[in-house]
Every structure is written in C-alpha cells, then in structure tokens.
Amino acid sequence: MELSDLQTSPGEWLGGTGPEADIVISSRIRLARNLAGYPFLSTANEQQLGELERMVRERLLNTFRAEGMSYFSLPSLGPIDRQFLVERHLISRELASGKGARGVALAVDETVSIMVNEEDHLRIQGLCSGLQLREAWERVNAVDTRLESCLEFAFSPQFGYLTVCPTNAGTGLRASVMLHLPALAYTKQINKVFQAVTKISLIVRGLYGEGTQASGDFYQISNQSTLGKSETDVIELIENVIPKIIGFEKTVRTNLMQQKREVMEDKVWRAYGMLKHARMVTSEETMELLSAVRMGVSLGIIQEVKMDAINELFLFTQPAHLQKQKEAQLDETERDVVRASYIRKRLQQSD
C-alpha cells in the first residue's frame, strides 16, 4: 500500500456507520508499550533508536504480512506526507515532528496503526466508526497479543506495563471518543460537559488530541490515567459517560428546533449555500460551515446530502490532503481556492 492509495478512501472509521454516528465520529483505543532491554526514548541514543526501529519494523511486517499491513519510515516522508497522516488520525503530531528513526505500520482499512518510536517504543491504535469502544479494544488487544509472541514488552508485576509517562503505566491504555457537539457549543453549554467529565478523571481535547483546540465543534474525551485500573474499568468509565453527553446534545438540538427553528434553519442553509458557491474558503471557515451542515443533515433539515459525504469533506479539505490531491505544494491562498472548488464539486455529486 502506498500513501496515495489512502486518497481515494476516507477510512472505515469515518464512514458514519457505527452506533450514534450522527454525534460520535469515532472511538479509539491506544496501547502504549515499551520493549524490555531497550532504554526509554528519552534516554536512548541515535544508534539504539535505529536498531529498535529496524527490529520492530521487521517483526511487524513478518507478523502481519498476510493482512497486507504497510510500514512507512517517517524520515523518508516529506512534510506534506507526514501532515497527511496526522490529518488521517493515523499518527500523532509528535511522531510527525520528531527526530531520528521512527515509523508507522498501517492496516489497509486504517482501523489499526502502530507508531514506532513516538513517546514510547510502540503506540498501538484501533479506530472504529461511532460509539464502539469495545470493538476498538478487541482489535487492539488482538494485535497486542500477536506482538507479544515476537516482542518482549517491559512489564513490572507491581506497576504493569512500563511507560515513559507515569499516567500511562499499568494497562498502558488510553480510550477516547470523538464527539460532534455543535448544539452545546452554540448554546454555550459545552463548559458544563468539561466540568462534569473533569470531576471523574476524564479529559477533553481538541480535534487532533493533546495540545489542540476544538475545531468544527469536535471534542475528544479520554481517560487521564491507567495505573491501578483494568482495561475494562477504563472502557466502562467512558461508556457510562458518553451516552449522557449524547443525550444532552440531542436534547439541546431538539429544544433549538422547537424554540428557534427559523434561526437554526437559516444557520444551516446559510452555511450550505456558502459552501456550494464560495470561490475561496479557509480551513477554519470550512470546519465551522461543515459543522452547521452536519448538524443540519442529522436533524433532517438537509436531506440531499449524506452524512458520510460531510465526514469526508472534513477530512479531504485539510491542507495536506488538498496538496496530495493536486500533487503540488500550495500556499494558503491557493489552498483556499482548491478547497472551495473541491467542496463545490463534492456537494454537486451529492445532490
């Protein structure tokens, strides 16, 4: 598989087919693992990083050869290709901007990715559409089990799996759900969600995880620590909270339609009209306008566009995706023109 192959598909996780997919974009499980006999990355030298990366790459490709898993070495990729993988949520910003030997293994359908030499030696990620944390966990757990047959992970009977960051020690599991909450954001009630989840040791992040701001009314909710908790404990904690947030968002949407129908319809149709006719549109504007349109599709205000088409637009209008489509490096103004053109054509196809 080549990176160019990813351009024709948004990935299974963005298909909008999972439970509660009108609000829950995706569910993600990530495991942090380090190898016994190797120093943590923070203390490893360049030679050790190179040896580790080469060994892990070989084991990964041998173990998952039948599934067609591909491996990409980050130093061999240009900045646009690295950003492309970040936009796909297949690698972190830290891996993209890091130094030294590092890479990522990808499943054909993008449901599994394995980062090598990010913060920990391995970061195993599973992505599913909608609210499917247990399904994501089953995928990641299966990969982890197979890797344990060919790699020796650093493990302590007292502390569990050893990780660079103490909050990841234990199971090494981070569970997160990406939510689209435009009604709560519009009515300025989103802070109630932040305050509630913080009280139960969950954390809210932006579209691309740690250190990023909310964009397009997308929020990631995840656990903060794993030490002393089982995998089931972490997953159940989030599973118990997310339905309440979904219900809150749905209630606010219903109230808005009952009390401010004309205002909401105008907001949705105005956004749709701008996207259908604009000749230039920035990335920030696109996220804001698509957020309104996506809510409009969910509420049945707009019926000629499918949810999966809107989900794809969120992804394919990102800067690196546009430049991959045009096979050229574009400045900001050029990207705004290409983005507007792409959106117009995609929405016309959906009519």
mmCIF file of C-alpha atoms in Angstrom, residues 10-261:
data_model
loop_
_atom_site.group_PDB
_atom_site.id
_atom_site.type_symbol
_atom_site.label_atom_id
_atom_site.label_comp_id
_atom_site.label_asym_id
_atom_site.label_seq_id
_atom_site.Cartn_x
_atom_site.Cartn_y
_atom_site.Cartn_z
ATOM 1 C CA PRO A 10 -11.630 8.152 3.969
ATOM 2 C CA GLY A 11 -11.047 5.022 6.031
ATOM 3 C CA GLU A 12 -13.607 2.726 7.608
ATOM 4 C CA TRP A 13 -13.694 4.711 10.850
ATOM 5 C CA LEU A 14 -15.056 7.842 9.116
ATOM 6 C CA GLY A 15 -17.859 6.076 7.287
ATOM 7 C CA GLY A 16 -20.594 7.189 9.679
ATOM 8 C CA THR A 17 -21.901 3.635 10.031
ATOM 9 C CA GLY A 18 -21.334 2.980 13.720
ATOM 10 C CA PRO A 19 -23.769 3.434 16.635
ATOM 11 C CA GLU A 20 -24.665 7.069 17.415
ATOM 12 C CA ALA A 21 -22.603 8.133 14.385
ATOM 13 C CA ASP A 22 -24.529 11.391 13.988
ATOM 14 C CA ILE A 23 -22.785 12.607 17.158
ATOM 15 C CA VAL A 24 -19.933 10.149 17.760
ATOM 16 C CA ILE A 25 -17.426 10.329 14.917
ATOM 17 C CA SER A 26 -15.109 7.614 16.155
ATOM 18 C CA SER A 27 -13.958 5.508 19.077
ATOM 19 C CA ARG A 28 -10.265 4.929 19.661
ATOM 20 C CA ILE A 29 -8.223 2.623 21.851
ATOM 21 C CA ARG A 30 -4.477 3.142 22.143
ATOM 22 C CA LEU A 31 -1.952 0.972 23.958
ATOM 23 C CA ALA A 32 1.488 2.206 24.996
ATOM 24 C CA ARG A 33 4.222 -0.432 25.029
ATOM 25 C CA ASN A 34 7.978 -0.415 25.542
ATOM 26 C CA LEU A 35 10.457 -3.187 24.848
ATOM 27 C CA ALA A 36 12.439 -4.934 27.556
ATOM 28 C CA GLY A 37 16.179 -4.471 27.200
ATOM 29 C CA TYR A 38 15.926 -1.102 25.453
ATOM 30 C CA PRO A 39 16.122 2.318 27.150
ATOM 31 C CA PHE A 40 13.157 4.676 27.028
ATOM 32 C CA LEU A 41 13.311 7.036 24.069
ATOM 33 C CA SER A 42 14.139 9.957 26.350
ATOM 34 C CA THR A 43 17.495 8.339 27.202
ATOM 35 C CA ALA A 44 18.186 6.310 24.031
ATOM 36 C CA ASN A 45 20.922 7.385 21.636
ATOM 37 C CA GLU A 46 20.608 7.566 17.857
ATOM 38 C CA GLN A 47 22.101 4.116 17.311
ATOM 39 C CA GLN A 48 19.723 2.479 19.783
ATOM 40 C CA LEU A 49 16.724 4.196 18.183
ATOM 41 C CA GLY A 50 17.794 2.951 14.770
ATOM 42 C CA GLU A 51 18.324 -0.623 15.965
ATOM 43 C CA LEU A 52 14.960 -0.673 17.710
ATOM 44 C CA GLU A 53 13.092 0.765 14.726
ATOM 45 C CA ARG A 54 14.646 -1.709 12.273
ATOM 46 C CA MET A 55 13.935 -4.689 14.514
ATOM 47 C CA VAL A 56 10.325 -3.666 15.207
ATOM 48 C CA ARG A 57 9.658 -2.933 11.534
ATOM 49 C CA GLU A 58 10.869 -6.411 10.566
ATOM 50 C CA ARG A 59 8.770 -8.122 13.248
ATOM 51 C CA LEU A 60 5.668 -6.110 12.352
ATOM 52 C CA LEU A 61 5.876 -6.883 8.647
ATOM 53 C CA ASN A 62 6.543 -10.575 9.280
ATOM 54 C CA THR A 63 3.725 -10.898 11.801
ATOM 55 C CA PHE A 64 1.073 -9.070 9.769
ATOM 56 C CA ARG A 65 2.228 -9.890 6.233
ATOM 57 C CA ALA A 66 -0.930 -11.892 5.463
ATOM 58 C CA GLU A 67 -3.118 -8.891 6.336
ATOM 59 C CA GLY A 68 -1.213 -6.645 3.941
ATOM 60 C CA MET A 69 -0.023 -4.234 6.624
ATOM 61 C CA SER A 70 2.257 -1.498 5.288
ATOM 62 C CA TYR A 71 5.119 0.296 7.009
ATOM 63 C CA PHE A 72 6.270 3.866 6.436
ATOM 64 C CA SER A 73 9.531 5.301 7.734
ATOM 65 C CA LEU A 74 8.889 8.882 8.844
ATOM 66 C CA PRO A 75 12.337 10.297 7.924
ATOM 67 C CA SER A 76 11.735 9.141 4.336
ATOM 68 C CA LEU A 77 8.454 11.070 4.109
ATOM 69 C CA GLY A 78 8.231 14.752 3.255
ATOM 70 C CA PRO A 79 6.414 17.277 5.469
ATOM 71 C CA ILE A 80 3.194 17.089 3.413
ATOM 72 C CA ASP A 81 3.049 13.294 3.677
ATOM 73 C CA ARG A 82 3.671 13.435 7.415
ATOM 74 C CA GLN A 83 0.933 16.037 7.873
ATOM 75 C CA PHE A 84 -1.336 13.908 5.682
ATOM 76 C CA LEU A 85 -1.016 11.039 8.173
ATOM 77 C CA VAL A 86 -1.710 13.401 11.083
ATOM 78 C CA GLU A 87 -4.878 14.624 9.367
ATOM 79 C CA ARG A 88 -5.955 10.986 8.941
ATOM 80 C CA HIS A 89 -5.505 10.482 12.706
ATOM 81 C CA LEU A 90 -3.056 7.674 11.908
ATOM 82 C CA ILE A 91 -0.044 9.268 13.591
ATOM 83 C CA SER A 92 0.393 11.925 16.253
ATOM 84 C CA ARG A 93 1.787 15.399 15.718
ATOM 85 C CA GLU A 94 4.676 14.359 17.958
ATOM 86 C CA LEU A 95 5.650 11.474 15.681
ATOM 87 C CA ALA A 96 5.345 13.701 12.619
ATOM 88 C CA SER A 97 7.628 16.389 14.040
ATOM 89 C CA GLY A 98 10.026 14.083 15.872
ATOM 90 C CA LYS A 99 13.622 13.301 15.016
ATOM 91 C CA GLY A 100 15.529 10.109 14.395
ATOM 92 C CA ALA A 101 14.410 6.636 13.368
ATOM 93 C CA ARG A 102 10.650 6.277 13.670
ATOM 94 C CA GLY A 103 7.776 4.925 11.630
ATOM 95 C CA VAL A 104 4.202 3.701 11.442
ATOM 96 C CA ALA A 105 2.559 0.456 10.376
ATOM 97 C CA LEU A 106 -0.923 0.759 8.865
ATOM 98 C CA ALA A 107 -3.731 -1.700 8.246
ATOM 99 C CA VAL A 108 -5.280 -1.481 4.789
ATOM 100 C CA ASP A 109 -8.612 -0.203 6.152
ATOM 101 C CA GLU A 110 -6.910 2.238 8.586
ATOM 102 C CA THR A 111 -8.604 0.650 11.595
ATOM 103 C CA VAL A 112 -5.218 -0.194 13.127
ATOM 104 C CA SER A 113 -1.991 1.804 13.184
ATOM 105 C CA ILE A 114 1.187 1.143 15.136
ATOM 106 C CA MET A 115 3.528 4.052 15.783
ATOM 107 C CA VAL A 116 7.175 3.209 16.417
ATOM 108 C CA ASN A 117 9.434 5.487 18.489
ATOM 109 C CA GLU A 118 6.889 8.150 19.363
ATOM 110 C CA GLU A 119 6.866 8.795 23.145
ATOM 111 C CA ASP A 120 7.002 5.074 23.849
ATOM 112 C CA HIS A 121 8.587 2.392 21.686
ATOM 113 C CA LEU A 122 5.158 1.339 20.407
ATOM 114 C CA ARG A 123 1.765 3.013 20.309
ATOM 115 C CA ILE A 124 -0.902 0.576 19.051
ATOM 116 C CA GLN A 125 -4.115 2.296 17.940
ATOM 117 C CA GLY A 126 -7.519 0.962 16.926
ATOM 118 C CA LEU A 127 -10.219 3.158 15.364
ATOM 119 C CA CYS A 128 -13.895 2.362 14.852
ATOM 120 C CA SER A 129 -16.806 4.380 13.493
ATOM 121 C CA GLY A 130 -19.328 5.652 16.029
ATOM 122 C CA LEU A 131 -19.547 4.523 19.641
ATOM 123 C CA GLN A 132 -17.663 1.214 19.540
ATOM 124 C CA LEU A 133 -15.001 1.290 22.230
ATOM 125 C CA ARG A 134 -15.204 -2.435 22.919
ATOM 126 C CA GLU A 135 -14.849 -3.278 19.242
ATOM 127 C CA ALA A 136 -11.803 -0.995 19.042
ATOM 128 C CA TRP A 137 -10.401 -2.674 22.157
ATOM 129 C CA GLU A 138 -10.881 -6.148 20.658
ATOM 130 C CA ARG A 139 -8.923 -5.130 17.560
ATOM 131 C CA VAL A 140 -6.077 -3.597 19.527
ATOM 132 C CA ASN A 141 -5.961 -6.444 22.026
ATOM 133 C CA ALA A 142 -5.674 -8.975 19.200
ATOM 134 C CA VAL A 143 -2.753 -7.025 17.715
ATOM 135 C CA ASP A 144 -1.110 -6.684 21.135
ATOM 136 C CA THR A 145 -1.407 -10.430 21.766
ATOM 137 C CA ARG A 146 0.237 -11.271 18.454
ATOM 138 C CA LEU A 147 3.031 -8.786 19.068
ATOM 139 C CA GLU A 148 3.750 -10.319 22.468
ATOM 140 C CA SER A 149 4.612 -13.541 20.655
ATOM 141 C CA CYS A 150 7.505 -11.848 18.843
ATOM 142 C CA LEU A 151 8.428 -8.922 21.122
ATOM 143 C CA GLU A 152 9.199 -8.807 24.842
ATOM 144 C CA PHE A 153 7.420 -5.887 26.463
ATOM 145 C CA ALA A 154 8.724 -4.110 29.564
ATOM 146 C CA PHE A 155 6.442 -5.252 32.389
ATOM 147 C CA SER A 156 6.520 -4.974 36.168
ATOM 148 C CA PRO A 157 4.396 -7.215 38.428
ATOM 149 C CA GLN A 158 3.887 -4.169 40.653
ATOM 150 C CA PHE A 159 3.256 -1.429 38.083
ATOM 151 C CA GLY A 160 2.133 -3.309 34.980
ATOM 152 C CA TYR A 161 3.332 -2.211 31.542
ATOM 153 C CA LEU A 162 6.085 0.379 31.939
ATOM 154 C CA THR A 163 5.704 3.643 30.031
ATOM 155 C CA VAL A 164 7.564 6.939 29.710
ATOM 156 C CA CYS A 165 4.687 8.910 31.235
ATOM 157 C CA PRO A 166 3.620 7.549 34.654
ATOM 158 C CA THR A 167 -0.059 8.242 33.891
ATOM 159 C CA ASN A 168 0.089 5.615 31.118
ATOM 160 C CA ALA A 169 1.651 2.896 33.293
ATOM 161 C CA GLY A 170 -0.412 -0.139 34.233
ATOM 162 C CA THR A 171 -2.508 -1.220 31.288
ATOM 163 C CA GLY A 172 -0.980 1.453 29.046
ATOM 164 C CA LEU A 173 -4.480 2.014 27.688
ATOM 165 C CA ARG A 174 -5.938 5.306 26.527
ATOM 166 C CA ALA A 175 -9.583 5.216 25.410
ATOM 167 C CA SER A 176 -11.107 8.189 23.627
ATOM 168 C CA VAL A 177 -14.261 9.137 21.783
ATOM 169 C CA MET A 178 -14.519 11.961 19.255
ATOM 170 C CA LEU A 179 -17.827 13.826 19.529
ATOM 171 C CA HIS A 180 -19.525 16.441 17.369
ATOM 172 C CA LEU A 181 -21.325 18.802 19.776
ATOM 173 C CA PRO A 182 -22.456 21.862 17.801
ATOM 174 C CA ALA A 183 -25.657 22.498 19.773
ATOM 175 C CA LEU A 184 -23.870 22.522 23.121
ATOM 176 C CA ALA A 185 -21.207 24.811 21.684
ATOM 177 C CA TYR A 186 -23.807 27.132 20.097
ATOM 178 C CA THR A 187 -25.758 27.486 23.361
ATOM 179 C CA LYS A 188 -22.519 27.891 25.349
ATOM 180 C CA GLN A 189 -23.288 24.855 27.498
ATOM 181 C CA ILE A 190 -20.178 22.945 26.460
ATOM 182 C CA ASN A 191 -18.362 24.044 29.627
ATOM 183 C CA LYS A 192 -20.869 22.020 31.638
ATOM 184 C CA VAL A 193 -19.569 18.938 29.854
ATOM 185 C CA PHE A 194 -15.953 19.915 30.513
ATOM 186 C CA GLN A 195 -16.617 20.438 34.210
ATOM 187 C CA ALA A 196 -18.548 17.187 34.593
ATOM 188 C CA VAL A 197 -16.009 14.911 32.905
ATOM 189 C CA THR A 198 -13.052 16.517 34.690
ATOM 190 C CA LYS A 199 -14.589 15.563 38.038
ATOM 191 C CA ILE A 200 -14.400 11.879 37.106
ATOM 192 C CA SER A 201 -10.791 11.960 35.858
ATOM 193 C CA LEU A 202 -11.569 12.322 32.169
ATOM 194 C CA ILE A 203 -10.075 14.989 29.929
ATOM 195 C CA VAL A 204 -11.360 16.947 26.930
ATOM 196 C CA ARG A 205 -9.089 17.709 23.984
ATOM 197 C CA GLY A 206 -9.402 19.174 20.512
ATOM 198 C CA LEU A 207 -9.655 17.540 17.109
ATOM 199 C CA TYR A 208 -6.052 16.310 16.986
ATOM 200 C CA GLY A 209 -5.645 15.380 20.620
ATOM 201 C CA GLU A 210 -3.332 16.747 23.281
ATOM 202 C CA GLY A 211 -2.466 20.416 22.961
ATOM 203 C CA THR A 212 -5.008 21.162 20.237
ATOM 204 C CA GLN A 213 -8.100 23.355 20.273
ATOM 205 C CA ALA A 214 -11.630 22.342 19.338
ATOM 206 C CA SER A 215 -12.295 22.851 15.641
ATOM 207 C CA GLY A 216 -15.634 22.377 13.916
ATOM 208 C CA ASP A 217 -17.229 21.697 17.322
ATOM 209 C CA PHE A 218 -15.311 18.393 17.604
ATOM 210 C CA TYR A 219 -14.117 17.261 21.015
ATOM 211 C CA GLN A 220 -12.170 14.225 22.174
ATOM 212 C CA ILE A 221 -12.963 12.807 25.601
ATOM 213 C CA SER A 222 -10.495 10.337 27.091
ATOM 214 C CA ASN A 223 -9.164 8.905 30.341
ATOM 215 C CA GLN A 224 -6.274 10.653 32.082
ATOM 216 C CA SER A 225 -4.528 7.723 33.761
ATOM 217 C CA THR A 226 -4.485 3.923 33.811
ATOM 218 C CA LEU A 227 -2.431 2.930 36.849
ATOM 219 C CA GLY A 228 -4.460 0.723 39.186
ATOM 220 C CA LYS A 229 -7.277 0.284 36.656
ATOM 221 C CA SER A 230 -8.062 -2.618 34.371
ATOM 222 C CA GLU A 231 -8.831 -2.214 30.679
ATOM 223 C CA THR A 232 -12.483 -2.888 31.448
ATOM 224 C CA ASP A 233 -12.507 -0.217 34.176
ATOM 225 C CA VAL A 234 -11.268 2.444 31.754
ATOM 226 C CA ILE A 235 -13.640 1.485 28.957
ATOM 227 C CA GLU A 236 -16.659 1.275 31.267
ATOM 228 C CA LEU A 237 -15.897 4.701 32.742
ATOM 229 C CA ILE A 238 -16.134 6.313 29.312
ATOM 230 C CA GLU A 239 -19.033 4.107 28.202
ATOM 231 C CA ASN A 240 -21.039 5.315 31.190
ATOM 232 C CA VAL A 241 -20.389 8.992 30.444
ATOM 233 C CA ILE A 242 -20.678 9.277 26.661
ATOM 234 C CA PRO A 243 -24.400 8.348 26.410
ATOM 235 C CA LYS A 244 -25.201 11.141 28.865
ATOM 236 C CA ILE A 245 -23.319 13.663 26.712
ATOM 237 C CA ILE A 246 -25.048 12.343 23.595
ATOM 238 C CA GLY A 247 -28.408 12.721 25.311
ATOM 239 C CA PHE A 248 -27.547 16.266 26.393
ATOM 240 C CA GLU A 249 -26.585 17.245 22.838
ATOM 241 C CA LYS A 250 -29.748 15.677 21.393
ATOM 242 C CA THR A 251 -31.956 17.426 23.935
ATOM 243 C CA VAL A 252 -30.413 20.808 23.159
ATOM 244 C CA ARG A 253 -30.811 20.187 19.416
ATOM 245 C CA THR A 254 -34.479 19.323 19.910
ATOM 246 C CA ASN A 255 -35.063 22.412 22.042
ATOM 247 C CA LEU A 256 -33.395 24.629 19.458
ATOM 248 C CA MET A 257 -35.600 23.229 16.702
ATOM 249 C CA GLN A 258 -38.707 23.762 18.811
ATOM 250 C CA GLN A 259 -37.845 27.236 20.052
ATOM 251 C CA LYS A 260 -35.630 28.679 17.297
ATOM 252 C CA ARG A 261 -36.431 26.673 14.182
#
